[in-house]
């Protein structure tokens, strides 16, 4: 990542995230994502080295090289609470994990996300959705996320690390003026009640996903 991108990433992590424009936060439902590998880190490194992608040479082109570089940058960044790896041997579909930041109501909660990269990446934004149900003012029941950098504020300077850090920040600093979940937006005004409801729903979701 060049110096301009690094500066941009730091600024993004510190600024107040803005909602996407009205009506733009409801993308079509995407197909369900397959389960993650048992050893995602090993699979990710293998995918990066192989440059595997269903359409053949695309992964060996500039988009594939860009994603390989982003994978290595993310793995070496040392950022707490975020990670992402390609799904199986497909470099264009990743599964990410975000842990709620300390000091927020989401602290110690873990969420999985899907990231799908278009052939026009990085000039076109990836499609990012929560796989783990997330009770949050800016996340709907299908896992869609209302975040400006995933919509009209996307820039080719952003990368996977920027996306994950931005979503992690959004968890603790939602924009309740442009909610996708109106119930969560109203309850957010009462932090104690919100945290209690969040913990209860998260526990039920985790229990229902256990084998």
Rosetta silent file (secondary structure, phi, psi, omega in degrees, C-alpha in Angstrom):
SEQUENCE: XXXXXXXXXXXXXXXXXXXXXXXXXXXXXXXXXXXXXXXXXXXXXXXXXXXXXXXXXXXXXXXXXXXXXXXXXXXXXXXXXXXXXXXXXXXXXXXXXXXXXXXXXXXXXXXXXXXXXXXXXXXXXXXXXXXXXXXXXXXXXXXXXXXXXXXXXXXXXXXXXXXXXXXXXXXXXXXXXXXXXXXXXXXXXXXXXXXXXXXXXXXXXXXXXXX
SCORE:     score description
SCORE:     0.000 S_00000001
   1 L     0.000  131.122 -179.859    0.000    0.000    0.000 S_00000001
   2 L   -76.284  173.327 -174.773    1.459    3.386   -0.900 S_00000001
   3 H   -62.181  -40.070  179.314    1.751    6.302    1.525 S_00000001
   4 H   -60.163  -41.237 -179.609   -1.439    8.010    0.275 S_00000001
   5 H   -66.499  -38.599  179.604   -3.437    4.845    0.857 S_00000001
   6 H   -64.189  -44.560  179.136   -1.988    4.457    4.360 S_00000001
   7 H   -61.769  -41.945  179.826   -2.896    8.026    5.261 S_00000001
   8 H   -62.614  -40.387  179.788   -6.388    7.510    3.825 S_00000001
   9 H   -64.315  -43.025  179.552   -6.868    4.335    5.854 S_00000001
  10 H   -64.058  -42.206  178.783   -5.867    6.078    9.088 S_00000001
  11 H   -62.661  -39.638 -178.146   -8.208    8.972    8.388 S_00000001
  12 H   -64.237  -40.010 -177.797  -11.033    6.580    7.609 S_00000001
  13 H   -66.412  -26.181 -175.412  -10.601    4.691   10.865 S_00000001
  14 H   -96.950  -12.284 -174.884  -10.867    7.957   12.840 S_00000001
  15 L   -91.244  164.347  175.584  -13.737    9.656   11.049 S_00000001
  16 L   -76.630  120.362 -179.059  -17.473    9.391   11.580 S_00000001
  17 L   -71.132  142.976 -176.381  -18.797    6.959    9.000 S_00000001
  18 L  -105.708  152.792  177.859  -21.670    8.271    6.892 S_00000001
  19 L   -73.581  157.082  173.883  -24.768    6.448    5.701 S_00000001
  20 L   -76.724  165.828 -175.090  -25.165    5.550    2.083 S_00000001
  21 L   -65.429  151.573 -177.010  -27.660    7.527    0.044 S_00000001
  22 L   -53.392  133.157  176.753  -31.390    6.758    0.487 S_00000001
  23 L    85.629   -8.822 -176.329  -32.503    3.636   -1.319 S_00000001
  24 L   -96.125    0.593 -174.946  -28.966    2.450   -2.102 S_00000001
  25 L   -96.122   12.959 -176.545  -28.561    0.205    0.941 S_00000001
  26 L  -123.361   69.300  179.242  -30.753   -2.619   -0.296 S_00000001
  27 L   -68.602  159.871  178.772  -28.770   -4.678   -2.821 S_00000001
  28 L   -60.214  151.089 -179.978  -30.342   -7.860   -4.247 S_00000001
  29 L   -64.124  132.078  178.525  -30.042  -10.964   -2.112 S_00000001
  30 L   -92.307  161.549  177.654  -26.865  -12.853   -2.920 S_00000001
  31 L   -65.713  150.489  179.906  -26.541  -16.609   -2.985 S_00000001
  32 L   -62.514  146.118 -178.161  -25.618  -18.267    0.326 S_00000001
  33 L   -90.067  145.806  177.779  -21.946  -18.679    1.016 S_00000001
  34 L   -72.464  161.829 -177.941  -20.347  -22.080    1.500 S_00000001
  35 L   -68.523  154.541 -176.105  -18.828  -22.981    4.842 S_00000001
  36 L   -76.671  156.258  177.226  -15.280  -21.876    5.619 S_00000001
  37 L   -62.710  156.307  175.590  -12.278  -24.193    5.403 S_00000001
  38 L   -66.410  -33.398  178.851  -11.092  -25.994    8.498 S_00000001
  39 L  -125.639   80.165 -173.391   -7.727  -24.308    8.065 S_00000001
  40 H   -64.764  -35.132 -177.788   -8.466  -20.981    6.352 S_00000001
  41 H   -63.614  -45.573  179.563   -4.984  -19.543    6.773 S_00000001
  42 H   -64.625  -41.907  179.867   -3.329  -22.460    4.996 S_00000001
  43 H   -64.710  -35.642 -178.270   -5.969  -22.446    2.269 S_00000001
  44 H   -66.290  -45.069  179.241   -5.548  -18.707    1.807 S_00000001
  45 H   -62.637  -40.985  179.142   -1.820  -18.886    1.296 S_00000001
  46 H   -63.274  -41.650  179.673   -2.314  -21.750   -1.152 S_00000001
  47 H   -64.495  -39.968 -179.408   -4.951  -19.751   -3.038 S_00000001
  48 H   -65.119  -37.769 -179.649   -2.696  -16.725   -3.201 S_00000001
  49 H   -73.132  -39.142 -178.419    0.160  -18.791   -4.585 S_00000001
  50 H   -77.025  -30.420 -175.202   -1.998  -20.678   -7.070 S_00000001
  51 L    64.541   34.860 -174.236   -4.019  -17.628   -8.098 S_00000001
  52 L   -75.438  141.253  178.083   -6.981  -19.990   -8.567 S_00000001
  53 L  -162.911  137.169 -172.527  -10.296  -18.609   -9.834 S_00000001
  54 L   -52.646  -35.460 -175.657  -13.155  -20.359  -11.674 S_00000001
  55 L   -81.579    5.447  173.998  -12.926  -18.240  -14.807 S_00000001
  56 L    95.243 -112.088 -169.903   -9.311  -19.217  -15.390 S_00000001
  57 H   -73.808   -6.276 -177.008   -6.793  -16.497  -16.130 S_00000001
  58 H   -57.784  -40.797 -177.290   -8.577  -13.708  -14.238 S_00000001
  59 H   -69.047  -19.071  178.353   -6.742  -14.519  -11.011 S_00000001
  60 H   -91.855   -2.817  178.136   -3.423  -14.237  -12.827 S_00000001
  61 L   -87.713 -168.505 -177.079   -4.354  -10.799  -14.120 S_00000001
  62 H   -61.706  -35.278  179.379   -4.159   -7.453  -12.324 S_00000001
  63 H   -67.013  -46.020  178.629   -7.226   -8.105  -10.144 S_00000001
  64 H   -61.024  -42.014  179.133   -5.872  -11.440   -8.941 S_00000001
  65 H   -65.007  -38.490  178.189   -2.467   -9.931   -8.225 S_00000001
  66 H   -62.303  -44.955 -178.992   -4.099   -7.088   -6.328 S_00000001
  67 H   -66.789  -37.607  176.214   -6.081   -9.541   -4.166 S_00000001
  68 H   -61.015  -42.931  179.232   -2.985  -11.639   -3.490 S_00000001
  69 H   -65.016  -41.661  179.755   -1.176   -8.517   -2.322 S_00000001
  70 H   -64.750  -37.449  178.547   -4.109   -7.471   -0.124 S_00000001
  71 H   -61.470  -48.123 -179.108   -4.220  -10.921    1.451 S_00000001
  72 H   -65.936  -39.145  178.125   -0.556  -10.803    2.396 S_00000001
  73 H   -62.023  -43.810 -179.726   -0.862   -7.206    3.647 S_00000001
  74 H   -65.006  -42.797 -178.171   -3.821   -8.123    5.846 S_00000001
  75 H   -65.828  -28.070 -177.543   -2.111  -11.207    7.252 S_00000001
  76 H   -98.341   -1.356 -173.533    0.983   -9.175    8.166 S_00000001
  77 H   -71.553  -33.674 -178.025   -0.830   -6.078    9.459 S_00000001
  78 L    77.170   10.221  178.480   -1.267   -7.260   13.040 S_00000001
  79 L   -65.532  135.734 -178.478   -4.613   -5.469   13.354 S_00000001
  80 L   -80.865  136.722  170.535   -6.618   -6.810   16.274 S_00000001
  81 L    82.936    7.234  176.564  -10.033   -8.315   15.741 S_00000001
  82 E  -135.252  143.366  174.998  -10.080   -8.574   11.949 S_00000001
  83 E  -160.366  159.989  177.188   -9.102  -11.326    9.521 S_00000001
  84 E  -163.188  144.355 -179.384  -10.145  -12.615    6.104 S_00000001
  85 E  -143.760  149.461  174.284   -9.169  -15.468    3.808 S_00000001
  86 E   -58.716  146.389  178.656  -10.221  -16.693    0.378 S_00000001
  87 E   -82.119  116.011 -176.800  -12.964  -19.288    0.422 S_00000001
  88 L    55.547 -127.315 -178.195  -11.413  -22.606   -0.588 S_00000001
  89 L  -105.750   18.785 -178.615   -9.334  -21.967   -3.733 S_00000001
  90 E   -99.105  105.724 -176.824  -11.438  -19.061   -5.033 S_00000001
  91 E   -69.846  -14.080 -176.847   -9.459  -15.851   -4.710 S_00000001
  92 E   -95.969   -0.601  175.271  -12.516  -13.763   -5.640 S_00000001
  93 E  -131.008  120.212 -178.018  -14.657  -14.924   -2.682 S_00000001
  94 E  -118.159  158.889  170.070  -13.420  -14.387    0.868 S_00000001
  95 E  -119.450  122.863 -179.404  -14.766  -15.051    4.343 S_00000001
  96 E  -108.626  159.252  176.811  -13.899  -12.410    6.924 S_00000001
  97 E  -131.201  133.200  178.034  -14.127  -12.349   10.707 S_00000001
  98 E  -127.343  131.454  172.947  -14.623   -9.283   12.869 S_00000001
  99 E  -102.406  136.086  178.015  -14.494   -9.119   16.661 S_00000001
 100 E   -58.590  138.866 -176.411  -16.306   -6.249   18.333 S_00000001
 101 L   -69.616  150.349  177.759  -13.876   -3.597   19.548 S_00000001
 102 L   -61.090  142.316  178.347  -13.098   -3.200   23.245 S_00000001
 103 L    86.491    0.049  176.885  -15.220   -0.638   25.026 S_00000001
 104 L  -111.211  168.086  179.147  -18.232   -1.112   22.740 S_00000001
 105 L   -68.345  -14.197 -179.941  -21.423   -3.114   23.282 S_00000001
 106 L   -94.821    5.383 -179.819  -20.071   -5.567   20.679 S_00000001
 107 E   -55.403  134.806  179.315  -16.922   -6.354   22.649 S_00000001
 108 L    73.944    0.066  175.958  -16.095  -10.104   22.607 S_00000001
 109 L   -92.849  140.739 -176.297  -18.739  -10.805   19.937 S_00000001
 110 E  -118.305  133.962 -178.756  -17.519  -12.421   16.720 S_00000001
 111 E  -129.505  139.381  174.999  -19.100  -12.032   13.298 S_00000001
 112 E  -101.274  146.284 -179.806  -18.358  -13.664    9.969 S_00000001
 113 E  -133.124  155.778  172.440  -18.779  -11.823    6.666 S_00000001
 114 E  -106.627  141.752  176.626  -18.670  -12.691    2.987 S_00000001
 115 E  -128.894  121.546  178.655  -16.699  -10.595    0.518 S_00000001
 116 E  -119.124  124.407 -174.395  -17.202  -11.036   -3.236 S_00000001
 117 L  -101.281  128.171  179.575  -14.925   -9.150   -5.597 S_00000001
 118 L   -78.305  167.364  179.181  -16.104   -8.133   -9.090 S_00000001
 119 L   -65.752  -20.425  179.360  -13.943   -8.322  -12.192 S_00000001
 120 L   -90.378    7.264  178.560  -13.713   -4.524  -12.055 S_00000001
 121 L   -65.038  142.022    6.047  -12.126   -4.481   -8.594 S_00000001
 122 L   -92.021    8.932 -179.375  -10.657   -2.234   -7.178 S_00000001
 123 L   -77.415  -20.920  172.881  -12.482    0.348   -9.309 S_00000001
 124 L  -114.832  139.805 -176.503  -15.786   -1.289   -8.358 S_00000001
 125 L   -69.951  148.722  173.323  -16.596   -2.053   -4.731 S_00000001
 126 L   -74.324  162.814  173.510  -16.874   -5.636   -3.491 S_00000001
 127 E   -93.272  120.102 -176.236  -20.160   -6.988   -2.166 S_00000001
 128 E  -122.126  129.120 -179.576  -19.844   -7.406    1.593 S_00000001
 129 E  -140.616  151.408  172.609  -22.500   -9.004    3.811 S_00000001
 130 E   -75.222  132.030  170.967  -22.724  -10.402    7.321 S_00000001
 131 L   -89.580  -40.412  173.109  -22.968  -14.190    7.424 S_00000001
 132 L   -78.057  127.857  177.407  -23.495  -14.193   11.186 S_00000001
 133 L   -53.570  130.569 -176.020  -26.824  -12.459   11.974 S_00000001
 134 L  -125.848  115.245  176.985  -25.919   -9.015   13.312 S_00000001
 135 L   -82.914  107.605 -174.100  -28.341   -6.905   15.323 S_00000001
 136 E  -160.451  145.274 -178.751  -27.265   -3.374   14.416 S_00000001
 137 L   -56.962  -29.614 -175.534  -28.946   -0.169   13.208 S_00000001
 138 L  -108.437   22.460  177.165  -27.089   -0.259    9.878 S_00000001
 139 E  -131.770  129.311  179.497  -27.419   -3.982    9.112 S_00000001
 140 L   -91.674 -179.942 -174.205  -30.620   -5.605    7.853 S_00000001
 141 L   -70.541  -13.831  176.194  -31.880   -9.139    8.448 S_00000001
 142 L   -94.079    1.214  178.557  -30.239  -10.372    5.218 S_00000001
 143 L    90.339    1.590  177.796  -26.819   -9.147    6.344 S_00000001
 144 E   -68.128  145.581 -173.982  -26.680   -6.131    4.019 S_00000001
 145 E  -118.179  130.704  175.572  -24.615   -3.235    5.373 S_00000001
 146 L   -95.080   97.067 -177.878  -25.340    0.475    4.996 S_00000001
 147 L  -143.591  127.390 -171.557  -21.840    1.950    4.796 S_00000001
 148 H   -58.619  -37.459 -176.314  -20.812    4.765    2.487 S_00000001
 149 H   -71.894  -12.497  175.094  -17.465    3.298    1.402 S_00000001
 150 H   -93.768   -0.997 -178.083  -19.255    0.205    0.101 S_00000001
 151 L  -124.742 -115.494 -172.874  -21.565    2.392   -1.982 S_00000001
 152 L   -75.605  -14.479 -179.376  -21.120    5.862   -3.465 S_00000001
 153 L  -100.297   12.520  179.697  -17.971    6.724   -1.468 S_00000001
 154 L   -64.071  144.445  177.069  -15.959    3.725   -2.654 S_00000001
 155 L  -136.002  146.522  178.227  -12.408    4.435   -3.835 S_00000001
 156 L   -66.146  -12.023  177.053   -9.855    2.253   -5.594 S_00000001
 157 L   -77.672  -18.327  179.976   -7.446    3.222   -2.798 S_00000001
 158 L   -75.541  157.496  178.096   -9.446    1.162   -0.300 S_00000001
 159 L  -141.630 -174.876 -177.565   -8.628   -2.473    0.362 S_00000001
 160 H   -60.747  -41.052  179.395   -9.881   -5.423    2.412 S_00000001
 161 H   -60.228  -44.983  177.712   -8.154   -4.128    5.527 S_00000001
 162 H   -59.037  -44.002 -178.741   -9.871   -0.747    5.143 S_00000001
 163 H   -61.408  -49.166 -176.924  -13.248   -2.445    4.703 S_00000001
 164 H   -65.746  -41.410  177.881  -12.914   -4.643    7.780 S_00000001
 165 H   -64.371  -37.035  179.625  -11.652   -1.811    9.987 S_00000001
 166 H   -66.864  -41.991  178.923  -14.513    0.405    8.801 S_00000001
 167 H   -68.590  -39.397  176.709  -17.145   -2.227    9.587 S_00000001
 168 H   -60.329  -41.474  177.499  -15.545   -2.890   12.972 S_00000001
 169 H   -66.580  -38.916  179.706  -15.744    0.856   13.670 S_00000001
 170 H   -61.717  -33.714  179.676  -19.346    0.991   12.440 S_00000001
 171 H   -56.065  -45.027 -177.404  -20.364   -1.625   15.009 S_00000001
 172 H   -87.104  -14.854 -178.072  -19.525    0.728   17.861 S_00000001
 173 L  -133.105   69.978 -178.557  -20.524    3.944   16.064 S_00000001
 174 L   -71.978  161.189  173.133  -23.721    3.346   14.070 S_00000001
 175 L  -105.893   99.287 -174.653  -25.546    6.035   12.143 S_00000001
 176 H   -79.580   -3.632  177.146  -29.069    5.871   13.532 S_00000001
 177 H   -81.243  -15.007  179.273  -30.270    8.618   11.176 S_00000001
 178 H  -136.265   66.615 -172.801  -30.139    6.208    8.218 S_00000001
 179 L   -83.236  150.425  166.011  -31.028    2.800    9.661 S_00000001
 180 L   -96.851  -23.133  177.766  -31.658   -0.487    7.927 S_00000001
 181 L  -120.595   98.463 -175.164  -32.944   -1.893   11.223 S_00000001
 182 H   -67.801  -32.683  178.200  -35.318    0.640   12.771 S_00000001
 183 H   -62.862  -45.737  179.321  -35.845   -1.438   15.926 S_00000001
 184 H   -65.049  -36.774  179.860  -32.102   -1.465   16.603 S_00000001
 185 H   -64.740  -40.308  178.279  -31.877    2.260   15.857 S_00000001
 186 H   -69.057  -43.204 -177.123  -34.562    3.066   18.427 S_00000001
 187 H   -70.125  -25.173  179.836  -33.120    0.738   21.056 S_00000001
 188 L   -59.169  -25.795 -179.717  -29.628    2.190   20.547 S_00000001
 189 L   -67.747  -15.923  176.260  -30.855    5.306   22.349 S_00000001
 190 L  -118.664   89.567 -173.254  -30.969    3.192   25.525 S_00000001
 191 H   -54.321  -39.944 -179.072  -27.463    1.649   25.787 S_00000001
 192 H   -65.127  -46.049  179.773  -28.310   -0.656   28.687 S_00000001
 193 H   -66.971  -38.023  179.707  -31.391   -2.081   26.984 S_00000001
 194 H   -63.385  -47.349 -178.311  -29.560   -2.381   23.657 S_00000001
 195 H   -62.035  -40.778  179.645  -26.667   -4.320   25.176 S_00000001
 196 H   -63.281  -46.542 -179.656  -29.029   -6.678   26.996 S_00000001
 197 H   -65.400  -41.153  179.330  -31.054   -7.384   23.851 S_00000001
 198 H   -60.612  -47.351 -179.061  -27.897   -7.761   21.765 S_00000001
 199 H   -62.759  -40.483 -179.524  -26.374  -10.280   24.167 S_00000001
 200 H   -65.700  -46.514 -178.408  -29.598  -12.294   24.320 S_00000001
 201 H   -69.327  -37.316  179.673  -30.066  -12.458   20.550 S_00000001
 202 H   -64.738  -43.224  179.692  -26.379  -13.181   19.908 S_00000001
 203 H   -61.414  -40.981  179.010  -26.387  -16.060   22.408 S_00000001
 204 H   -65.184  -41.032 -178.983  -29.462  -17.581   20.752 S_00000001
 205 H   -65.986  -43.055  179.752  -27.919  -17.270   17.288 S_00000001
 206 H   -65.413  -41.485  179.897  -24.643  -18.866   18.339 S_00000001
 207 H   -63.843  -39.201 -178.311  -26.475  -21.689   20.117 S_00000001
 208 H   -70.177  -21.391 -179.592  -28.644  -22.378   17.062 S_00000001
 209 H   -91.226  -12.924  178.181  -25.538  -22.647   14.866 S_00000001
 210 L   -68.978  143.331  179.505  -23.763  -25.113   17.140 S_00000001
 211 L   -67.769    0.000    0.000  -23.844  -28.744   15.899 S_00000001
